[in-house]
PDB file of C-alpha atoms and ligand atoms in Angstrom:
ATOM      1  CA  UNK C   1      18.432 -15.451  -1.675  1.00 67.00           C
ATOM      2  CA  UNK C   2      17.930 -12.269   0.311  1.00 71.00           C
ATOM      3  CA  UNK C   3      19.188 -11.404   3.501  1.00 83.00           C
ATOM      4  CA  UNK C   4      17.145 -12.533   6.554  1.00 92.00           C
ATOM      5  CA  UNK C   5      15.058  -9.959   7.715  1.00 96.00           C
ATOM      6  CA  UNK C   6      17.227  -8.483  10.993  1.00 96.00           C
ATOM      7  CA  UNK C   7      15.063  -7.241  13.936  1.00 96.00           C
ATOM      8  CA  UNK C   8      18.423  -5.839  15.545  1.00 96.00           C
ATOM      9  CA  UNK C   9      19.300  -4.273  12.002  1.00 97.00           C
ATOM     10  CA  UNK C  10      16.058  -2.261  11.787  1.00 97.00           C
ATOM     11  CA  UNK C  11      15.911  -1.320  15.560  1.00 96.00           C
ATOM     12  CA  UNK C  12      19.573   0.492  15.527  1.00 96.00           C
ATOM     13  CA  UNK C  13      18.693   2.715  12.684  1.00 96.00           C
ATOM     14  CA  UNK C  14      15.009   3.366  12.911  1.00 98.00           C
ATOM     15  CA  UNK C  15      14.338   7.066  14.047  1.00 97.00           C
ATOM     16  CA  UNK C  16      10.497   7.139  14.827  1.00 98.00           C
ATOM     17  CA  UNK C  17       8.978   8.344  17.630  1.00 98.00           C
ATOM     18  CA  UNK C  18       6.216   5.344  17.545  1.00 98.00           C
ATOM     19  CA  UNK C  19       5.978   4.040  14.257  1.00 98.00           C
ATOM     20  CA  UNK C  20       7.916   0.432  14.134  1.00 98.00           C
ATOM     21  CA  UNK C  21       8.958   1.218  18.028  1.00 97.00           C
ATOM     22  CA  UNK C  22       6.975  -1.991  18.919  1.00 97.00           C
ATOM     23  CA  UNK C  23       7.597  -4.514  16.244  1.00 98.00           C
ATOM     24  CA  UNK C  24       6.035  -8.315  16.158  1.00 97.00           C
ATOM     25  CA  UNK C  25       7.912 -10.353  13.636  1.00 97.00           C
ATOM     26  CA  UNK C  26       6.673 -13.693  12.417  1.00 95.00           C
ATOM     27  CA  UNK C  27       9.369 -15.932   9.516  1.00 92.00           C
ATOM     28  CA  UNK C  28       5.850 -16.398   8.072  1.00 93.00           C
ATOM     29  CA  UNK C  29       2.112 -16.249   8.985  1.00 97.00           C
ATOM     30  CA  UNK C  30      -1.036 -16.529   7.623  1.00 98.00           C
ATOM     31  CA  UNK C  31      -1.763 -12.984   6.969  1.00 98.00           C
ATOM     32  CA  UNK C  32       0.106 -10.114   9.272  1.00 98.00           C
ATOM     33  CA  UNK C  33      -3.664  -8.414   9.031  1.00 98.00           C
ATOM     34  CA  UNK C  34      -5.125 -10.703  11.133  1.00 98.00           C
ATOM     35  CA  UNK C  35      -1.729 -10.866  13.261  1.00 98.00           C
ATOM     36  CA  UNK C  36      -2.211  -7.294  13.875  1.00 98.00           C
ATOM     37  CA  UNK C  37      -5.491  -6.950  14.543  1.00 97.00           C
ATOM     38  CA  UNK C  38      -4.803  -9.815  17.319  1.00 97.00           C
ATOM     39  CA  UNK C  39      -2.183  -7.584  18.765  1.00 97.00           C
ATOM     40  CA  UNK C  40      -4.732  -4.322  18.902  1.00 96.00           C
ATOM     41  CA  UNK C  41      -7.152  -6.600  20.511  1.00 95.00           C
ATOM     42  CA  UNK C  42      -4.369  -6.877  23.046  1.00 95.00           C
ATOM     43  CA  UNK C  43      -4.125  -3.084  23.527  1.00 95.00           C
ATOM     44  CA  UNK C  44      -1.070  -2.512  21.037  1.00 97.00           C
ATOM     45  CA  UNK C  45       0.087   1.222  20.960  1.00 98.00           C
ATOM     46  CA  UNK C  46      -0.388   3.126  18.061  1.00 98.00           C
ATOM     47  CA  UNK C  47       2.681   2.503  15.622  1.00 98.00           C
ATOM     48  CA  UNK C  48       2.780  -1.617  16.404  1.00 98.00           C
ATOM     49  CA  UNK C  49       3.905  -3.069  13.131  1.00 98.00           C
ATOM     50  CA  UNK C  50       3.611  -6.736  12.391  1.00 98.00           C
ATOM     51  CA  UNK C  51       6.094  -7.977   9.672  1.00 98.00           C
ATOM     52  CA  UNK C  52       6.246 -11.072   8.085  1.00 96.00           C
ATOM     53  CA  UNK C  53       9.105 -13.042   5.630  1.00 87.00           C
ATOM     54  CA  UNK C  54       5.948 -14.975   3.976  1.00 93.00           C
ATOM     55  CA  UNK C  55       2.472 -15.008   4.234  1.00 97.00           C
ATOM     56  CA  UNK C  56       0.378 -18.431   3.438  1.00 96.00           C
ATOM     57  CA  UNK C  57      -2.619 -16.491   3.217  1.00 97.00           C
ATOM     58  CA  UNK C  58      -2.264 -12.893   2.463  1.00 98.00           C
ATOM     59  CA  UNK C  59      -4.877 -10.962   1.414  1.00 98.00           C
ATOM     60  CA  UNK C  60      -6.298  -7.633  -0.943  1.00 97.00           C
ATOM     61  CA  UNK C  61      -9.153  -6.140  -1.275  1.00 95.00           C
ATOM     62  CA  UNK C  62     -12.706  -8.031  -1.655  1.00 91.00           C
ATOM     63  CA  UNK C  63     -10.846 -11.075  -0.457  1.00 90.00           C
ATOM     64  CA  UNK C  64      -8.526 -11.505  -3.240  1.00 96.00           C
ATOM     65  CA  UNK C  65      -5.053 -13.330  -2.433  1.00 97.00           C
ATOM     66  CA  UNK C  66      -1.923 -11.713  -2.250  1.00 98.00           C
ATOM     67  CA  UNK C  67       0.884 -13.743  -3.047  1.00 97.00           C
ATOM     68  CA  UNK C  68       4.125 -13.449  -0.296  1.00 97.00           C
ATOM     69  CA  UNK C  69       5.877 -16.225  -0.472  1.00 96.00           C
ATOM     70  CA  UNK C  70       9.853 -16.549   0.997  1.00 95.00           C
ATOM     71  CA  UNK C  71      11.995 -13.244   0.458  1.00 95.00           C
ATOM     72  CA  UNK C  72       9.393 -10.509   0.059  1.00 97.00           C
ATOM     73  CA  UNK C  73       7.939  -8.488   3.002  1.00 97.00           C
ATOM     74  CA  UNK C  74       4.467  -8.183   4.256  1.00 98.00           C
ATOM     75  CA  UNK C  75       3.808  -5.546   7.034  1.00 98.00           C
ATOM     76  CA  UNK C  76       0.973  -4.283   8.940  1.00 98.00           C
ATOM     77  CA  UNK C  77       0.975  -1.057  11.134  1.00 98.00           C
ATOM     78  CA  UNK C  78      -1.955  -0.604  13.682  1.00 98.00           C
ATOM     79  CA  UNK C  79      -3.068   3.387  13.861  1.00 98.00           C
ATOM     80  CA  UNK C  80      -5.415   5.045  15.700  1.00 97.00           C
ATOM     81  CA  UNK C  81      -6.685   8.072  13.200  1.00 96.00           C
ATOM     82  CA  UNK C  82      -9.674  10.523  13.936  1.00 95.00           C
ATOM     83  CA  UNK C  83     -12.524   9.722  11.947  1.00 95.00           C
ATOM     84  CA  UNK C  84     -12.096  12.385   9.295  1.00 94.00           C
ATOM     85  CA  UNK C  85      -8.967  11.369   8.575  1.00 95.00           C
ATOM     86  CA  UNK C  86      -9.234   7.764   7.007  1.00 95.00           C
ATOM     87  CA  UNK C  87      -9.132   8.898   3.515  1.00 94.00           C
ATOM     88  CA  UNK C  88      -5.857  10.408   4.015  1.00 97.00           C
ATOM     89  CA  UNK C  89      -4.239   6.981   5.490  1.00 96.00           C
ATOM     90  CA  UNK C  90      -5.256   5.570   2.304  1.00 94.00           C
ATOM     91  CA  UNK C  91      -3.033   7.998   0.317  1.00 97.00           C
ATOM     92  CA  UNK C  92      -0.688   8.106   2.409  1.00 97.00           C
ATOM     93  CA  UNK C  93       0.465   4.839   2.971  1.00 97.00           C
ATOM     94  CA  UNK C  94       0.796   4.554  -0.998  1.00 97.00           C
ATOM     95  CA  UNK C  95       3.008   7.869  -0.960  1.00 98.00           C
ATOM     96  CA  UNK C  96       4.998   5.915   2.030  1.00 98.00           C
ATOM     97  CA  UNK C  97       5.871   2.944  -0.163  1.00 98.00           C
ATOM     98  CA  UNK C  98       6.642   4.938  -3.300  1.00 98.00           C
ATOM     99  CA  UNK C  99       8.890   6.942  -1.629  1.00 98.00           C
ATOM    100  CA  UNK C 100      10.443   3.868   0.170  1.00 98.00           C
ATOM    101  CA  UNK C 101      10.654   2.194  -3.103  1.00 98.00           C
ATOM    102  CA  UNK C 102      12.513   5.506  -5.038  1.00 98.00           C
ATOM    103  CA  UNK C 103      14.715   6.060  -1.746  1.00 97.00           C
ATOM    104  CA  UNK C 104      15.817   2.615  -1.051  1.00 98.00           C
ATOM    105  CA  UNK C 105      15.769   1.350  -4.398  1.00 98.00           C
ATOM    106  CA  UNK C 106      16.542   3.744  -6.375  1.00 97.00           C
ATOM    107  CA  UNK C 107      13.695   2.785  -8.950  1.00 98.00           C
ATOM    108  CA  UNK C 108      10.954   5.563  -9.934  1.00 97.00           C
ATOM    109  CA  UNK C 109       7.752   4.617  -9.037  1.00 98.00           C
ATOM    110  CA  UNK C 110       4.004   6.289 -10.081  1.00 97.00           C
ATOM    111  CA  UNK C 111       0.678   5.087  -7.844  1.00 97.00           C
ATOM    112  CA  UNK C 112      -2.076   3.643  -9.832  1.00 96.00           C
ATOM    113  CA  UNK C 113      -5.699   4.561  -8.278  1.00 96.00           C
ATOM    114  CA  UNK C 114      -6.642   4.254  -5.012  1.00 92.00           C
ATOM    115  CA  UNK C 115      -3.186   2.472  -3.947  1.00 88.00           C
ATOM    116  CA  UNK C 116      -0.966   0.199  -5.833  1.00 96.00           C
ATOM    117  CA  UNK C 117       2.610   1.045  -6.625  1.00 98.00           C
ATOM    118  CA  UNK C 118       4.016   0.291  -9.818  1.00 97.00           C
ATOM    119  CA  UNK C 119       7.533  -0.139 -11.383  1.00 98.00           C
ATOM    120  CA  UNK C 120       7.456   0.481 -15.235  1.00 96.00           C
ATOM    121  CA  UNK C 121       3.297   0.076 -14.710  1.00 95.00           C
ATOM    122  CA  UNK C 122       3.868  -3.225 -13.052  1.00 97.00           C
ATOM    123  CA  UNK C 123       2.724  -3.571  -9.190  1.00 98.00           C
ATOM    124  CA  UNK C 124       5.696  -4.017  -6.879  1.00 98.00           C
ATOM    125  CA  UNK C 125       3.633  -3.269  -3.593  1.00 98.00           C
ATOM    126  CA  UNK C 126       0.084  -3.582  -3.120  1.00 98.00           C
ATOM    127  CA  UNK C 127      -2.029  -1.630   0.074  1.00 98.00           C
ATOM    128  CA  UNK C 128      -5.006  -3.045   2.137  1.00 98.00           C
ATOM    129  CA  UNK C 129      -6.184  -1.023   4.886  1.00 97.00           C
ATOM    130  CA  UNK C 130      -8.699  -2.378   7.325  1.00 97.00           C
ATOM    131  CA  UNK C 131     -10.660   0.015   9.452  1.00 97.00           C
ATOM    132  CA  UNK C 132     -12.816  -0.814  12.918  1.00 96.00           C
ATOM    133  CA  UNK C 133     -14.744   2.533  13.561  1.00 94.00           C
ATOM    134  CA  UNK C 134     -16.196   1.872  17.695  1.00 87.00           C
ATOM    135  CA  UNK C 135     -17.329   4.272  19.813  1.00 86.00           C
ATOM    136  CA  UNK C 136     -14.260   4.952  21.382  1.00 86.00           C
ATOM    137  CA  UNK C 137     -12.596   5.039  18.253  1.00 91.00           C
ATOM    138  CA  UNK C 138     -11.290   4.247  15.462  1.00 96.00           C
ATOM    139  CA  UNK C 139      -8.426   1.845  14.565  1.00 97.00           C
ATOM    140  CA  UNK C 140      -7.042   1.505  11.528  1.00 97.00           C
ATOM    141  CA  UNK C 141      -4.676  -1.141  10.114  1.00 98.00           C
ATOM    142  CA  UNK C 142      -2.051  -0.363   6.623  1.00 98.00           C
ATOM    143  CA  UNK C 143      -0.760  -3.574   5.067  1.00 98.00           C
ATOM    144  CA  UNK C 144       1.205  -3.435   2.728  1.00 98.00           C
ATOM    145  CA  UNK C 145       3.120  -5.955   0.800  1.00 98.00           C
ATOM    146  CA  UNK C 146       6.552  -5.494  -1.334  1.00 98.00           C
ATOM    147  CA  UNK C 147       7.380  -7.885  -3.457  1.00 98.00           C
ATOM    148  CA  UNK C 148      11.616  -7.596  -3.367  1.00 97.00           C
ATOM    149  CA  UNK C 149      12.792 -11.245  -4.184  1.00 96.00           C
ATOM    150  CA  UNK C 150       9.640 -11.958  -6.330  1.00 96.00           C
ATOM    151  CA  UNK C 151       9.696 -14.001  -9.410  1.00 94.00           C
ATOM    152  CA  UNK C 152       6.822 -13.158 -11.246  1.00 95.00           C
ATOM    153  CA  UNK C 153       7.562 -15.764 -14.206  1.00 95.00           C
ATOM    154  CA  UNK C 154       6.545 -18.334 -11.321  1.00 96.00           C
ATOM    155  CA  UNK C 155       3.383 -17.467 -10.514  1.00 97.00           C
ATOM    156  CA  UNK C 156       0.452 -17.363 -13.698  1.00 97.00           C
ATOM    157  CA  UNK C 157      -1.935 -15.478 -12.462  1.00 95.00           C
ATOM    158  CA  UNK C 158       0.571 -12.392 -11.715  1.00 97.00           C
ATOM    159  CA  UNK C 159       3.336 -12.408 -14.346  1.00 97.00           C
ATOM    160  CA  UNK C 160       1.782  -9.817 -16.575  1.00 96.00           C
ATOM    161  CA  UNK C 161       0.803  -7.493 -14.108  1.00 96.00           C
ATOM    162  CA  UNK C 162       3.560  -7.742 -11.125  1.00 98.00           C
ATOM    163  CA  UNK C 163       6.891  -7.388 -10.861  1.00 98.00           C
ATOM    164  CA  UNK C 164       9.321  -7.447  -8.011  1.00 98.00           C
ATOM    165  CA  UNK C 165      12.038  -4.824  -6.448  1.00 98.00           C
ATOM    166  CA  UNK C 166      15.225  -6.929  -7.095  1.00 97.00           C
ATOM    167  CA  UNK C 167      14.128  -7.029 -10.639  1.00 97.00           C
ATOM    168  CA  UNK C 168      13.683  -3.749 -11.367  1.00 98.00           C
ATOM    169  CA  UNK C 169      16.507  -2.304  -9.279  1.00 98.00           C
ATOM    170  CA  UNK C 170      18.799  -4.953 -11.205  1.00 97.00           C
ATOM    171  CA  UNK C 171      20.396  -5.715  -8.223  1.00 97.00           C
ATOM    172  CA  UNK C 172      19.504  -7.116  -4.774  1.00 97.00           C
ATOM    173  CA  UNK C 173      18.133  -4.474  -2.499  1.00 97.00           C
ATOM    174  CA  UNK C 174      17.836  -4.771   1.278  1.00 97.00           C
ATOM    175  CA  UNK C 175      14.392  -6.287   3.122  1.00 97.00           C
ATOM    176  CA  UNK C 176      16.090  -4.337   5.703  1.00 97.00           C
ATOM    177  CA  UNK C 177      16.569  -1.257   4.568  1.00 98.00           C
ATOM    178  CA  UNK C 178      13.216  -1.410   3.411  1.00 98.00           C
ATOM    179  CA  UNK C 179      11.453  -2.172   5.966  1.00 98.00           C
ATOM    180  CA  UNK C 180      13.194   0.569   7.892  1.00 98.00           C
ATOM    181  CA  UNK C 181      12.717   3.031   5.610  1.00 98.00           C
ATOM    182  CA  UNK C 182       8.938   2.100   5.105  1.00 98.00           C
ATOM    183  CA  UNK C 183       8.234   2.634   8.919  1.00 98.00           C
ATOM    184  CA  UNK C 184      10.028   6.302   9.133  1.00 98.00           C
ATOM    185  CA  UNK C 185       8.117   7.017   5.729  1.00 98.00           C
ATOM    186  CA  UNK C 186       4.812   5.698   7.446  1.00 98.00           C
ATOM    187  CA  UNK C 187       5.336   7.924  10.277  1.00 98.00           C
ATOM    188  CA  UNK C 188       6.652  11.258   7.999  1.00 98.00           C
ATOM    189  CA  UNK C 189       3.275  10.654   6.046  1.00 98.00           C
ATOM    190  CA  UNK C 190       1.011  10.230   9.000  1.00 98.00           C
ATOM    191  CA  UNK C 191       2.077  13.362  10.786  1.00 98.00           C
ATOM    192  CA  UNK C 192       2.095  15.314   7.912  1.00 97.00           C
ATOM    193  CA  UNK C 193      -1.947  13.748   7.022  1.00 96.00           C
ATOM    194  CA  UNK C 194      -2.630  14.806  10.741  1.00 95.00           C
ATOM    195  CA  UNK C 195      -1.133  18.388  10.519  1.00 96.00           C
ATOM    196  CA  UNK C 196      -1.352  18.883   6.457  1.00 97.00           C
ATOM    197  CA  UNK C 197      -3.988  16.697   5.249  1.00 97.00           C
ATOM    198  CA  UNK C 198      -4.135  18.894   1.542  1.00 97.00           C
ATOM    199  CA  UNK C 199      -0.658  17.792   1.054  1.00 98.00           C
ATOM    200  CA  UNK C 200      -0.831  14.513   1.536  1.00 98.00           C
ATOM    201  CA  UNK C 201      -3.658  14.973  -0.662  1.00 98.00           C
ATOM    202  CA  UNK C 202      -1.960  16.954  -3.155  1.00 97.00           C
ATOM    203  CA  UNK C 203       1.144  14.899  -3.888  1.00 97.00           C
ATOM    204  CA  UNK C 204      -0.964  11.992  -4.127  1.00 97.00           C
ATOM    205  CA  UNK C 205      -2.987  13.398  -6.673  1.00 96.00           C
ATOM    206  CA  UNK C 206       0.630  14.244  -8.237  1.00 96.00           C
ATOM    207  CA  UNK C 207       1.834  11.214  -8.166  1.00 96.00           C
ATOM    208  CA  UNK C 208      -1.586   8.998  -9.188  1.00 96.00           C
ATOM    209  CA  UNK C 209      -0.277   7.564 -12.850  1.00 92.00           C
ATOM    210  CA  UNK C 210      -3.533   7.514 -14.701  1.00 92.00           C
ATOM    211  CA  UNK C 211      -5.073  10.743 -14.375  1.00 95.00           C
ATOM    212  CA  UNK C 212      -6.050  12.516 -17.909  1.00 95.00           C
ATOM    213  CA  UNK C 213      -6.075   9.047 -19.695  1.00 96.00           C
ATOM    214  CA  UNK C 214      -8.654   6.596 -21.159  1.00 96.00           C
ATOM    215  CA  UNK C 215      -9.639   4.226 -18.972  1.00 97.00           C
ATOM    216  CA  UNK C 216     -11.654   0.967 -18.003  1.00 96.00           C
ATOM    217  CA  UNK C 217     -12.653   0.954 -14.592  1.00 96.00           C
ATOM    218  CA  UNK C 218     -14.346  -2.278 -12.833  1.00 96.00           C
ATOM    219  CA  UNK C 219     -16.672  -1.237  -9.519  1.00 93.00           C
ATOM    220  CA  UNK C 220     -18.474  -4.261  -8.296  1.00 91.00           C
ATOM    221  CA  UNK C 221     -20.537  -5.635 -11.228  1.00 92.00           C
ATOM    222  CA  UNK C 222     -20.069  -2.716 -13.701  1.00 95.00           C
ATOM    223  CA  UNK C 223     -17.489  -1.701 -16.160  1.00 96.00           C
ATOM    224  CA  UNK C 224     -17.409   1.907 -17.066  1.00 95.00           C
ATOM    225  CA  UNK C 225     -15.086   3.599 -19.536  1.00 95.00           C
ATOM    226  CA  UNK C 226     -14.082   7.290 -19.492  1.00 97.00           C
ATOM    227  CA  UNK C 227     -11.253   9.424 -18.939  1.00 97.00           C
ATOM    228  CA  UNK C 228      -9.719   9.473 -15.083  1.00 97.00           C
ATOM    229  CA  UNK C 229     -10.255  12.889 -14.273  1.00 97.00           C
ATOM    230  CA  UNK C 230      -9.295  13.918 -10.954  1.00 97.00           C
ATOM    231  CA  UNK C 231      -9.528  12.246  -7.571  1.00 98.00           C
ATOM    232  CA  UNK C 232     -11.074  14.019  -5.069  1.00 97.00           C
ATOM    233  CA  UNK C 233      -9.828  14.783  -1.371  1.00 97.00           C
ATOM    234  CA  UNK C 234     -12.036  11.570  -0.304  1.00 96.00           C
ATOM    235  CA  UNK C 235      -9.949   9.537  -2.566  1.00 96.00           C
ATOM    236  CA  UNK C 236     -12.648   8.863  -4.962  1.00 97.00           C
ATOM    237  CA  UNK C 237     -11.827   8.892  -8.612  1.00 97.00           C
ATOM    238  CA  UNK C 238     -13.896  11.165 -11.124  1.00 97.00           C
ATOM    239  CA  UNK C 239     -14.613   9.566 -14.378  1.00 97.00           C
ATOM    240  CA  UNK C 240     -15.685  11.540 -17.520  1.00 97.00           C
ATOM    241  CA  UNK C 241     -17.666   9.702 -19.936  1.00 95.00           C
ATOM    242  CA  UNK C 242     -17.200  10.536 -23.796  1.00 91.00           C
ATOM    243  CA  UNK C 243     -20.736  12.031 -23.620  1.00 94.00           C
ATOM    244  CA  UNK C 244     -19.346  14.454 -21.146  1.00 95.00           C
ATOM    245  CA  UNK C 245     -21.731  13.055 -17.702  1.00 96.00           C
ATOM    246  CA  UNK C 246     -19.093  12.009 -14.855  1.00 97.00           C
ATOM    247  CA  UNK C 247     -19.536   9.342 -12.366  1.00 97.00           C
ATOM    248  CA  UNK C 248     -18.516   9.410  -8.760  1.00 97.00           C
ATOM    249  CA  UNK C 249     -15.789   5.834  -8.385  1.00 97.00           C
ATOM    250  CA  UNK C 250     -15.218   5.214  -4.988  1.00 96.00           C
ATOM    251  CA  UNK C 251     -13.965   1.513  -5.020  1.00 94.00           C
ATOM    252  CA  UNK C 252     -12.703  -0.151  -8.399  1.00 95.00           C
ATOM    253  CA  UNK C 253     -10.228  -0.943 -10.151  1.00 95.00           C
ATOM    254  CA  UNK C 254      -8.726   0.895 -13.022  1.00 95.00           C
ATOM    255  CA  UNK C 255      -6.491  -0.082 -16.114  1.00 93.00           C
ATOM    256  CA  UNK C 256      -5.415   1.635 -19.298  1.00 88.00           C
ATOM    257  CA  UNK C 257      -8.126   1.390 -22.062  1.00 77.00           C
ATOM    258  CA  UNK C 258      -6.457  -0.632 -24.577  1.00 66.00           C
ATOM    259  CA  UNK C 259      -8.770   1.088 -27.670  1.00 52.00           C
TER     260      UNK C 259
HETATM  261  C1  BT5 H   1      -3.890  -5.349  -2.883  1.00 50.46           C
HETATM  262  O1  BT5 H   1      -5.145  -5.788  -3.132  1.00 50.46           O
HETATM  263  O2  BT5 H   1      -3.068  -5.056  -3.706  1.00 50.46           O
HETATM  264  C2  BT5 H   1      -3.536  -5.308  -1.410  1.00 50.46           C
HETATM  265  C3  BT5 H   1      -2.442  -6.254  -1.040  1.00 50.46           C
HETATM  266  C4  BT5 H   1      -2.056  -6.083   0.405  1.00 50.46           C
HETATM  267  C5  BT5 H   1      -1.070  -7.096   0.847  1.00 50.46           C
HETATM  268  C6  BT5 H   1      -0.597  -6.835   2.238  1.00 50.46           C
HETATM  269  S1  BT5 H   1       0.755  -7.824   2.681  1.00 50.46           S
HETATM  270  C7  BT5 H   1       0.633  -7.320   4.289  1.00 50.46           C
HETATM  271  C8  BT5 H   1      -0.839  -7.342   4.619  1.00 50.46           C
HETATM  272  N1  BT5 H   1      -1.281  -8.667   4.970  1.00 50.46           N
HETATM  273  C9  BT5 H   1      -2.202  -9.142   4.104  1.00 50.46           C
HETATM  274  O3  BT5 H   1      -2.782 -10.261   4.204  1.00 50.46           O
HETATM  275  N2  BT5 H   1      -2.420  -8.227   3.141  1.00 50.46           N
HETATM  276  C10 BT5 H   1      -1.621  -7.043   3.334  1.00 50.46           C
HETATM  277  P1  BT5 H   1      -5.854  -5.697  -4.536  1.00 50.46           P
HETATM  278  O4  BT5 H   1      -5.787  -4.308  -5.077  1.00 50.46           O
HETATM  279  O5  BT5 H   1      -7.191  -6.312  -4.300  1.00 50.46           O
HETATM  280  O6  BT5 H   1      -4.974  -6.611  -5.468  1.00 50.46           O
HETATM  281  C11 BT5 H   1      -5.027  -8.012  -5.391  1.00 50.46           C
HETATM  282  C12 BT5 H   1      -4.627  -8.521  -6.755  1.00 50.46           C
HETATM  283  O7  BT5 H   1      -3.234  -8.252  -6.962  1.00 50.46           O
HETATM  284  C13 BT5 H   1      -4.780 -10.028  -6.915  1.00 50.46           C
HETATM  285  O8  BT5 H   1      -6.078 -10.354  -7.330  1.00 50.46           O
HETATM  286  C14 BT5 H   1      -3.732 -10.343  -7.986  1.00 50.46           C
HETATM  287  O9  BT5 H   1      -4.227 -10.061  -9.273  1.00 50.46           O
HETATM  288  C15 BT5 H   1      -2.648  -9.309  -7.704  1.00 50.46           C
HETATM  289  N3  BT5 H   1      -1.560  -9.862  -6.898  1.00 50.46           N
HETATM  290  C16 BT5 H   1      -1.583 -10.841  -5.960  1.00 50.46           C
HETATM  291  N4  BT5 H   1      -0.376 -11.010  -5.412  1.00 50.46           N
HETATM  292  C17 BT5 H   1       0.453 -10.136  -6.034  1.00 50.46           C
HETATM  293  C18 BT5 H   1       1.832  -9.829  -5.915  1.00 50.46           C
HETATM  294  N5  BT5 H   1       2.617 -10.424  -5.042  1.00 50.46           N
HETATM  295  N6  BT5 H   1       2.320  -8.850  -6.731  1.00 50.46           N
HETATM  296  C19 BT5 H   1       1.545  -8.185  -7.602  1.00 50.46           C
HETATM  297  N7  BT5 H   1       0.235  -8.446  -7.768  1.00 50.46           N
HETATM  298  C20 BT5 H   1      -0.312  -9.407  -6.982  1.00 50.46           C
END
């Protein structure tokens, strides 16, 4: 069993200016999404981060379920981003979990397209951002969810695709540390985004695990097959077909074509 997650233990070491300088922390909650976007209703500052031991009802994208049960972390961070820079939260709250993950763990990491982080091409962390664009603004919530303690032998519907921190590190690694370093990494990547967007851009291209490879991509209601070109600086994914047209992917999800 890991160690309880320590508000005290994160406070005295975190060195943000905002990120994590207001944190909400619930033993476990139905999804810290809807936790956060509670507290922005509220008028959280920019930086508020909801964390969570367990979720009963985590979420991913198109309303699939994310699976947190006791010893893992989910976290949401509420952020207040211009406009033009939404694209760049995206990749840079995947480059903020690698990096926590290769930091704190130890473990090398690669991002599969737009945002999961894998261990040995198995997802350890998984990204849902949420966006409300109003007129006086935009807000924009990162959730992201680690598994550390994470058996996936237990759970069916994962245990061929996920795989868990503790596992992979061989050794039990820190909710703490993690969570620590995840908020100073949040903040490093969102200041850079805001005064270096092409480099967030850049070493998330770098880092994106698929790219020059045969691939299967699902978008909605079609499959396509191609080769996973390039992405481009709005995070969408360029797909070469064998007969050499390309197609534009801006939501899907990709995998390794098996033939
Ligand atoms: C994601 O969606 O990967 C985004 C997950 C975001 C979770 C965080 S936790 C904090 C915050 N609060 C929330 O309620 N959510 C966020 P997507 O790319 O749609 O992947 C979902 C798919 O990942 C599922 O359909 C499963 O196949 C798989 N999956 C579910 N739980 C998993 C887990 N713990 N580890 C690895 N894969 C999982």
């Amino acid at each position: 069993m890991s160690e309880p997650i320590s508000m005290e233990s994160i406070a005295s070491r975190l060195t943000t200016n905002f990120v994590g300088r207001t944190i909400i922390y619930h033993d476990r909650v139905s999804s810290t999404m809807d936790a956060a976007k509670e507290e922005a209703g509220r008028g959280a500052p920019e930086g508020t981060a909801v964390i969570a031991g367990a979720q009963t009802a985590g979420r991913g994208r198109l309303k699939r379920a994310w699976l947190c049960p006791e010893g893992n972390i989910a976290l949401s961070v509420i952020l207040y981003p211009d406009l033009v820079q939404l694209p760049y939260v995206i990749m840079g709250s995947s480059l903020a979990g690698a990096r926590t993950l290769e930091r704190t763990a130890g473990v090398k990491t690669q991002i599969k397209w737009p945002n999961d982080v894998l261990i040995n091409g198995k997802k350890v962390s998984g990204i849902l951002i949420e966006n409300n664009v109003r007129e006086s603004g935009v807000m924009s919530i990162i959730g992201i969810g680690i598994n550390v303690e994470l058996d996936p032998d237990r759970f069916p519907d994962i245990a061929s695709i996920a795989t868990g921190v503790n596992r992979e590190a061989g050794k039990p690694v820190s909710r703490n540390d993690l969570i620590c370093a995840l908020l100073i990494e949040i903040e490093r990547t969102y200041l850079l985004m805001r005064s270096r967007p092409g480099t967030v851009y850049r070493t998330w291209q770098g880092r994106l695990g698929m790219l020059g490879q045969k691939v299967k991509v699902i978008s909605g209601r079609t499959t396509l097959y191609g080769v996973a070109e390039s992405v481009a600086r709005d995070g969408s994914l360029l797909l070469r077909h064998p007969n050499g047209s390309t197609t534009i992917v801006v939501c899907g999800d990709v995998s390794l074509r098996q033939v």
